[in-house]
C-alpha positions as a Markdown table, in Angstrom:
| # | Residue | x | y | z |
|---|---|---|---|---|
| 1 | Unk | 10.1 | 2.8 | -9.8 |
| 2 | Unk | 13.4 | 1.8 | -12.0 |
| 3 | Unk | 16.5 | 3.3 | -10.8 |
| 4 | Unk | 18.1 | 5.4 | -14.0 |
| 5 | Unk | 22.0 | 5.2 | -14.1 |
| 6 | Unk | 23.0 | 9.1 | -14.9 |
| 7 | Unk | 26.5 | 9.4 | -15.4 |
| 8 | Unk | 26.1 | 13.0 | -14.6 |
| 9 | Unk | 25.1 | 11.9 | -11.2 |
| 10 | Unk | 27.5 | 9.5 | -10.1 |
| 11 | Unk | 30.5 | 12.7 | -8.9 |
| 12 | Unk | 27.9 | 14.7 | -7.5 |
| 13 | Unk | 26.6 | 11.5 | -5.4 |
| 14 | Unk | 30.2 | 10.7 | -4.3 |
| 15 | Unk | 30.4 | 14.4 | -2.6 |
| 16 | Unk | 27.2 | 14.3 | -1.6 |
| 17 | Unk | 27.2 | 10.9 | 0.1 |
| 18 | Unk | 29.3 | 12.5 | 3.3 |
| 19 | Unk | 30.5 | 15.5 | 3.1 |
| 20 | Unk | 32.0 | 17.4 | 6.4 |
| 21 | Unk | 31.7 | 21.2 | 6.9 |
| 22 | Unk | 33.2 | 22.0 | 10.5 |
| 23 | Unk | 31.2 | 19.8 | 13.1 |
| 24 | Unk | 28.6 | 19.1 | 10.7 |
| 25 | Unk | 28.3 | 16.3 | 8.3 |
| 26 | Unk | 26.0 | 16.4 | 5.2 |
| 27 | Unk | 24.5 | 12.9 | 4.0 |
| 28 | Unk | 22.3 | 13.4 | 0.2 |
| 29 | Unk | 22.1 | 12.0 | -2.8 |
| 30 | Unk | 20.4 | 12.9 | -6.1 |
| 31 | Unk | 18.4 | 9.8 | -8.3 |
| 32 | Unk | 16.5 | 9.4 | -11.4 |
| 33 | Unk | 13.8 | 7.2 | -11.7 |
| 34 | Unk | 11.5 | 6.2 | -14.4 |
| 35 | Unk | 7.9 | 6.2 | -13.4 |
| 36 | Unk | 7.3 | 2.8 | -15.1 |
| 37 | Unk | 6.5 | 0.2 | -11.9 |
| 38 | Unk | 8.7 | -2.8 | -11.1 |
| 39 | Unk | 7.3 | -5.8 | -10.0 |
| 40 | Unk | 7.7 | -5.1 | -6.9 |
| 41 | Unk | 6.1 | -1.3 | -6.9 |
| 42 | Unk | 3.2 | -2.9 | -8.4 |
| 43 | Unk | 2.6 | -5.1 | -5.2 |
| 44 | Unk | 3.0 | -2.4 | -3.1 |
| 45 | Unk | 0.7 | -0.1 | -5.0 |
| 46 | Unk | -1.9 | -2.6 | -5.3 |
| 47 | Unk | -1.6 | -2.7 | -1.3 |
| 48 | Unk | -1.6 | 0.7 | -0.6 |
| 49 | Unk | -4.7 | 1.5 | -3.0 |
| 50 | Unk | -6.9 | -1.2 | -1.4 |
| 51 | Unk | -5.6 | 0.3 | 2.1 |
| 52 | Unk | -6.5 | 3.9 | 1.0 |
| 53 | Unk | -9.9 | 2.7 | -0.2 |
| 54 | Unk | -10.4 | 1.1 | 2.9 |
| 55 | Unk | -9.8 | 4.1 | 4.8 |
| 56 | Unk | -12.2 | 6.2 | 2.7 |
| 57 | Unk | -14.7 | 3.5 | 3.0 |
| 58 | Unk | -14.7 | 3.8 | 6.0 |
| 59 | Unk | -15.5 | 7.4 | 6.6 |
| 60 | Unk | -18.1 | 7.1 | 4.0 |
| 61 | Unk | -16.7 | 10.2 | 2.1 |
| 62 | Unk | -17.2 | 12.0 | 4.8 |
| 63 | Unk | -16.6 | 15.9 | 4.3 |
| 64 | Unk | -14.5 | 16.4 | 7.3 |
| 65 | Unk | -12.3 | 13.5 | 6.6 |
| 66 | Unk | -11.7 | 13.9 | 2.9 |
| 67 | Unk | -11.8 | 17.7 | 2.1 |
| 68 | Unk | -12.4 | 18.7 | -1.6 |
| 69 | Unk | -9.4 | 20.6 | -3.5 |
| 70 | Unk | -10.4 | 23.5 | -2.1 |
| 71 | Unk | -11.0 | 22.9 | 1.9 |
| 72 | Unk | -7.2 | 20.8 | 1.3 |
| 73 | Unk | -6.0 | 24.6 | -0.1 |
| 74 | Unk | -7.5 | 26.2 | 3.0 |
| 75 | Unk | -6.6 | 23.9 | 5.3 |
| 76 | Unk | -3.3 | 23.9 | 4.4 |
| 77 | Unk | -3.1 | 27.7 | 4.5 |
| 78 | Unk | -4.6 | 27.6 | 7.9 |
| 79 | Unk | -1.7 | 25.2 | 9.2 |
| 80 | Unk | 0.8 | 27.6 | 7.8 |
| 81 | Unk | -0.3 | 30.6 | 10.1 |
| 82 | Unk | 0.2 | 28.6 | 13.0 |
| 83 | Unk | 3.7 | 27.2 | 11.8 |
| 84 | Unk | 6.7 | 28.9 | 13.3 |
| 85 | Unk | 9.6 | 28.9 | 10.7 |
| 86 | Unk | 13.5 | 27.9 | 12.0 |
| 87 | Unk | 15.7 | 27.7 | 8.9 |
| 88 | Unk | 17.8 | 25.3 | 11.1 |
| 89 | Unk | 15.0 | 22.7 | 11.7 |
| 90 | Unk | 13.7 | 22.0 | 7.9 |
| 91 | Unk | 12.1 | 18.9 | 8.6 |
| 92 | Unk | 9.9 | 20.8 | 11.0 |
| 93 | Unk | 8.6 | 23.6 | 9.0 |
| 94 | Unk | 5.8 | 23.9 | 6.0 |
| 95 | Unk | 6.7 | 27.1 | 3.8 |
| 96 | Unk | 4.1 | 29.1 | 2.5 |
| 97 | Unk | 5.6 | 28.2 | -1.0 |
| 98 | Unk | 4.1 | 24.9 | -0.3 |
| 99 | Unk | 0.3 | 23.3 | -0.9 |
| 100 | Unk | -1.6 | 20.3 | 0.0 |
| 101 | Unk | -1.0 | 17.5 | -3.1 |
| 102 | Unk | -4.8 | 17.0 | -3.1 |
| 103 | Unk | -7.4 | 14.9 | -1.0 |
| 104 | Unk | -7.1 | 10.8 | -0.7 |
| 105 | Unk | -10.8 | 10.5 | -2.5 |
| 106 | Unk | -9.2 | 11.5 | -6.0 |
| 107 | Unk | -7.4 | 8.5 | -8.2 |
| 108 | Unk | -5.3 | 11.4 | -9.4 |
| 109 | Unk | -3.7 | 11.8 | -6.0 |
| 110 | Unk | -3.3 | 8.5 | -4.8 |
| 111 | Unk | -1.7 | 7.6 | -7.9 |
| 112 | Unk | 0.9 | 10.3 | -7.1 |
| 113 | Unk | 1.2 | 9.8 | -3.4 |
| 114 | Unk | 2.1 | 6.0 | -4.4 |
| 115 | Unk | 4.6 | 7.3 | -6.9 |
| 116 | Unk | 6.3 | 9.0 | -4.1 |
| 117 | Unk | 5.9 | 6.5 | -1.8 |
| 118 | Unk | 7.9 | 4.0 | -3.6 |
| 119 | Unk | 10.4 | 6.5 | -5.0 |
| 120 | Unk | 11.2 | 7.1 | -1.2 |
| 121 | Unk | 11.0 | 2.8 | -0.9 |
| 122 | Unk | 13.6 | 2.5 | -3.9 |
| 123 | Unk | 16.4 | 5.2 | -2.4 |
| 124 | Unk | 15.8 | 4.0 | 1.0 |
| 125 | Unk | 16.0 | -0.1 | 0.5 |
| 126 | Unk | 16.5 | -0.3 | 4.4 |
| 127 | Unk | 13.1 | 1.6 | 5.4 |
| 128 | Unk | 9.8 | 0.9 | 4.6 |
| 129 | Unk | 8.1 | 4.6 | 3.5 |
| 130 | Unk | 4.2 | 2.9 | 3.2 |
| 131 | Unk | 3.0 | 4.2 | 6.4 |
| 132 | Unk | 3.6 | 7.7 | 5.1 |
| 133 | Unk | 0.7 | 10.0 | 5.3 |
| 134 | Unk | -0.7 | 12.1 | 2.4 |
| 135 | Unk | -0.2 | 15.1 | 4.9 |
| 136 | Unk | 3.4 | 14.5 | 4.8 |
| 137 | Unk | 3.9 | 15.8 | 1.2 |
| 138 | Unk | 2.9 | 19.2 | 0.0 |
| 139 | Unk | 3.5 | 20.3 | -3.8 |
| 140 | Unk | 5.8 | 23.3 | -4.3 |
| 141 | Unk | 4.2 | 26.4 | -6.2 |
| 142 | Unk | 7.4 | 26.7 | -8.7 |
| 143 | Unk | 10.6 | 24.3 | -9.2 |
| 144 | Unk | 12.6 | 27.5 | -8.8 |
| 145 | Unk | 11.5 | 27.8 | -5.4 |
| 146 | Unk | 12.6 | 24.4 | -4.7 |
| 147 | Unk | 16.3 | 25.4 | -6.6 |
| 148 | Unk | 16.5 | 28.1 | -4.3 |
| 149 | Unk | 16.1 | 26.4 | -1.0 |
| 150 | Unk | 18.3 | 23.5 | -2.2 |
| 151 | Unk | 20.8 | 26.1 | -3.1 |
| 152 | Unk | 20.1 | 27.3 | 0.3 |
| 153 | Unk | 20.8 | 24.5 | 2.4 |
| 154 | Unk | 23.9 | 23.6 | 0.1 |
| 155 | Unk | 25.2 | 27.0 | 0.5 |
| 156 | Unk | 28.3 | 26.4 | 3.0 |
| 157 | Unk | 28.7 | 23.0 | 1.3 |
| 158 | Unk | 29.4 | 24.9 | -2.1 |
| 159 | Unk | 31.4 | 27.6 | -0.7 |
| 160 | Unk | 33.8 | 24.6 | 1.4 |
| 161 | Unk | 34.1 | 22.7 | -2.4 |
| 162 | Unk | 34.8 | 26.3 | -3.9 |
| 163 | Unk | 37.8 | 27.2 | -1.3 |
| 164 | Unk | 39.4 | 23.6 | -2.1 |
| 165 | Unk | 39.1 | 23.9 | -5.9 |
| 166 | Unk | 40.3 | 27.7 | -5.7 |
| 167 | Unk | 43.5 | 26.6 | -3.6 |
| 168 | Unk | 44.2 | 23.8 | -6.7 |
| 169 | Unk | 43.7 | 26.7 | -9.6 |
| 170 | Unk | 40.5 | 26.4 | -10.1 |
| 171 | Unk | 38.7 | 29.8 | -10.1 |
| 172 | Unk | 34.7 | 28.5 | -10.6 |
| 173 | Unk | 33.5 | 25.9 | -8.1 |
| 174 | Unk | 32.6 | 22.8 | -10.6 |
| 175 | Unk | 30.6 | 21.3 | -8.2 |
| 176 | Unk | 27.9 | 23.7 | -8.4 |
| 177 | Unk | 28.0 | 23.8 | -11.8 |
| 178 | Unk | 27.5 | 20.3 | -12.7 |
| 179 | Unk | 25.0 | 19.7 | -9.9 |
| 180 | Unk | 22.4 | 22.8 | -11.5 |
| 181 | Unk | 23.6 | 20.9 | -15.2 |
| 182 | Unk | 22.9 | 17.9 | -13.9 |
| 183 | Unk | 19.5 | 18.3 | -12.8 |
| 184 | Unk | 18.6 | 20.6 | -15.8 |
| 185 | Unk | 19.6 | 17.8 | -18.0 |
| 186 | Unk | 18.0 | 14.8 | -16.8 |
| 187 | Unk | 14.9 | 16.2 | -15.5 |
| 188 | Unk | 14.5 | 20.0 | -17.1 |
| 189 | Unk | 13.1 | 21.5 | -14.3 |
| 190 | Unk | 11.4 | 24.3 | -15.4 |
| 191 | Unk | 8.7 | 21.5 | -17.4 |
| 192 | Unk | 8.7 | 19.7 | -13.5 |
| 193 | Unk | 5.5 | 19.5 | -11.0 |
| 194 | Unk | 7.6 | 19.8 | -7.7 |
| 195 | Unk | 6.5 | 17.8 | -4.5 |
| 196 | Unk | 8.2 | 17.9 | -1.0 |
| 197 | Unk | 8.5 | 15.9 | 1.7 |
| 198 | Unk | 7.8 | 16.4 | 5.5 |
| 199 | Unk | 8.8 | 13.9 | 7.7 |
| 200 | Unk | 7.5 | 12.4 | 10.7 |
| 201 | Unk | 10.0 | 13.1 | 13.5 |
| 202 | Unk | 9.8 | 9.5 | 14.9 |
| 203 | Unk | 9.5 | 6.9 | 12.3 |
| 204 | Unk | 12.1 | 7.5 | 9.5 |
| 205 | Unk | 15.5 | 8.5 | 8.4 |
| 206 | Unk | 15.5 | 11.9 | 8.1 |
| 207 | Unk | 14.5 | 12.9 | 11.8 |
| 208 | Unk | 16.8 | 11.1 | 13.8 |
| 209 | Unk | 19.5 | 13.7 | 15.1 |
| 210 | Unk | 19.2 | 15.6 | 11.9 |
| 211 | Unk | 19.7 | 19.1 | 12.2 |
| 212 | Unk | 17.9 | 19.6 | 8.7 |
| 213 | Unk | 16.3 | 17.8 | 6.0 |
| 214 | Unk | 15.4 | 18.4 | 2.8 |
| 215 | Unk | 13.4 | 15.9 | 0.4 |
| 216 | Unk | 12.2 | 17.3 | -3.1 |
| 217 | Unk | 10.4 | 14.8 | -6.0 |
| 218 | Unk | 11.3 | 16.8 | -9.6 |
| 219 | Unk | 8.2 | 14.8 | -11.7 |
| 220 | Unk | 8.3 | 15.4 | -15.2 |
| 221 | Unk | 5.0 | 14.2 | -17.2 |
| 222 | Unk | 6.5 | 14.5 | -20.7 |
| 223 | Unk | 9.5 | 12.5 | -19.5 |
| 224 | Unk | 7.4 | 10.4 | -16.9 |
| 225 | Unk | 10.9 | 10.8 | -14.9 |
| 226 | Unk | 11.3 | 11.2 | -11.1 |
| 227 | Unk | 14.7 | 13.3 | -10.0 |
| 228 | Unk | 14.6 | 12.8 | -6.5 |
| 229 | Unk | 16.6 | 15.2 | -4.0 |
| 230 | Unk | 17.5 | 13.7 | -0.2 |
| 231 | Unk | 20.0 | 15.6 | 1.9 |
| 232 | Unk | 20.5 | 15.5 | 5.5 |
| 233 | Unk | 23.2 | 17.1 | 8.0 |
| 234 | Unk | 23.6 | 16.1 | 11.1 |
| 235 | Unk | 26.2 | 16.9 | 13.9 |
| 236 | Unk | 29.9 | 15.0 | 13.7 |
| 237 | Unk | 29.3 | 13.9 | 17.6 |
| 238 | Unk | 25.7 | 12.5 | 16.2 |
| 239 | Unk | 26.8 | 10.9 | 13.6 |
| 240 | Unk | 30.1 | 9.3 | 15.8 |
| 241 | Unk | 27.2 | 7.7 | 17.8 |
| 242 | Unk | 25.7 | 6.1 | 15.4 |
| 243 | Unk | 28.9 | 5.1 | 13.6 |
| 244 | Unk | 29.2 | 3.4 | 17.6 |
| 245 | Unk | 25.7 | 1.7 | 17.8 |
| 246 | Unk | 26.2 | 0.5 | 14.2 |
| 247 | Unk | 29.3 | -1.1 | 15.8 |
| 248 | Unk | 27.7 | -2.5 | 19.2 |
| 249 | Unk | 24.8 | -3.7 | 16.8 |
| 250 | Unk | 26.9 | -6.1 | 14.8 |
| 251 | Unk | 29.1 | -7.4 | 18.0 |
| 252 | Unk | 25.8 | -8.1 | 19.7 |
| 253 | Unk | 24.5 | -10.0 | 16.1 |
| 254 | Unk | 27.9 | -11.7 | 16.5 |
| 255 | Unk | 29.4 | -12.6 | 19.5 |
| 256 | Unk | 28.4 | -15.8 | 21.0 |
| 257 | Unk | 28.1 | -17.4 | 24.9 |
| 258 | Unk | 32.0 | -19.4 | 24.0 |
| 259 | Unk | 33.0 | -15.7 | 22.8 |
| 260 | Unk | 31.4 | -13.9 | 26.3 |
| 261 | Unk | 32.9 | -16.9 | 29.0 |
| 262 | Unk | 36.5 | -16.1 | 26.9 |
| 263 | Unk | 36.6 | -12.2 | 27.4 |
| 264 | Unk | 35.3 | -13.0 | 30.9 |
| 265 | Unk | 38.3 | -15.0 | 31.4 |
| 266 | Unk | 40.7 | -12.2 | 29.8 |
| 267 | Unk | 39.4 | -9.6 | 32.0 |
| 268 | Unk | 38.9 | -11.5 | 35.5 |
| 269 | Unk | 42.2 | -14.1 | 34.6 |
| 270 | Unk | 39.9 | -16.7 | 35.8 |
| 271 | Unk | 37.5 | -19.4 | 33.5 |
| 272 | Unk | 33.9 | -20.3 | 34.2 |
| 273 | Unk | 35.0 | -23.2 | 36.5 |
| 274 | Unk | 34.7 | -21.8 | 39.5 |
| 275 | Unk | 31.0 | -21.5 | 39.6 |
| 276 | Unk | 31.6 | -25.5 | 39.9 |
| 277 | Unk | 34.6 | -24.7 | 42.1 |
| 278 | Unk | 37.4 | -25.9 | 40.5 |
């Protein structure tokens, strides 16, 4: 997918990149994407559709593997009775506002779930997204309802923004203002299909020591434009940690044996020699 540069993006993106309310810290970002393939996407998609036809090769269209629009309605439907709902665990939870994207058999489908796929791939250049499973993303009955929950989760992020802008004069938060602009602008929502995005809680970025998650694909036809919505909030002593690993990470990546004998030496006040007992 290529990466559109929206000026309208670029202040929201700088709030939204790490934001802290309290002990909480909210990591997003909003992109637009064209859904004209790079190179690259073109690889990958060429991949992933001989790996999906593999796969329903080799159930040989089996009925229970590869249900038809309607058994993927039902089943979904089914899954959401047994789904407990926490507001504070997103990444967890399937709302009822949300149905299957369709069964793997259909061109129509995979063609979307590679869209996605590498959508995720381009805003995430440090993770690899092609293991995702069709399951994983569910289509949204209404953008509106997707506005609402993003509205939602941003609430106490909005009202934070609104209390600093109030105490420098400014009586209407212009954060929330440009962000629901923004997004009208470059991807009129109300003309959108709306796909969301569930993740797996042990194999990508938005499970590990997130409190929530949210992951919504705006895909205009007309435009054949992608606005894709990532935020995530974790805890300030979570994210401390991994600021800490990130840190151990690149002193293990750089320290050498000469570097290990020398600190040795600093802390003990003695050198290596005396293993040869000097």
């Amino acid at each position: 997918m290529k990466y559109l540069e929206e000026k309208e993006l670029v202040w929201l993106n700088s709030l939204l990149s790490s934001y802290d309310i309290g002990d909480r810290v909210i990591n997003g970002r909003i992109e637009a994407f064209s859904c004209k393939k790079t190179n690259s996407d073109k690889k990958l998609a060429k991949s992933l559709e001989s790996h999906y036809q593999q796969e329903i090769s080799e159930t040989h269209y089996s009925p229970c593997a590869f249900d038809n629009s309607d058994n993927v309605e039902h089943n979904a439907s089914e899954k959401l009775k047994d789904t407990k709902f926490d507001l504070s665990k997103s990444y967890t939870r399937i709302l009822p506002s949300a149905q299957s994207i369709g069964a793997l058999r259909d061109v129509a489908t995979r063609k979307l779930l590679i869209d996605l796929i590498t959508t995720m791939n381009a805003t995430f250049p440090d993770y690899d997204f092609s293991g995702v499973r069709i399951e994983q993303f569910y289509k949204e009955r209404s953008s509106q309802i997707a506005l609402n929950r993003l509205n939602y989760h941003l609430a106490e992020m909005m009202d934070s923004i609104a209390s600093k802008e109030a105490l420098e004069g400014i009586n209407e938060s212009l954060f929330a203002e440009k962000m629901w602009n923004a997004i009208s602008t470059i991807i009129q929502p109300e003309e959108c299909e709306v796909y969301s995005y569930i993740p797996d809680m042990e194999s990508d970025p938005f499970s590990d020591g997130n409190l929530w998650s949210i992951n919504y694909f705006f895909h205009n036809k007309r435009l054949k434009k992608i606005l894709y919505v990532t935020c995530m909030c974790k805890s300030i002593t979570c994210e401390d940690m991994d600021d800490e690993d990130e840190m151990m990470d690149d002193v293990t990546e750089d320290t050498t044996e000469e570097d290990i004998d020398d600190t040795a030496e600093d802390y003990f006040g003695m050198s290596n020699d005396w293993e040869d007992g000097a």
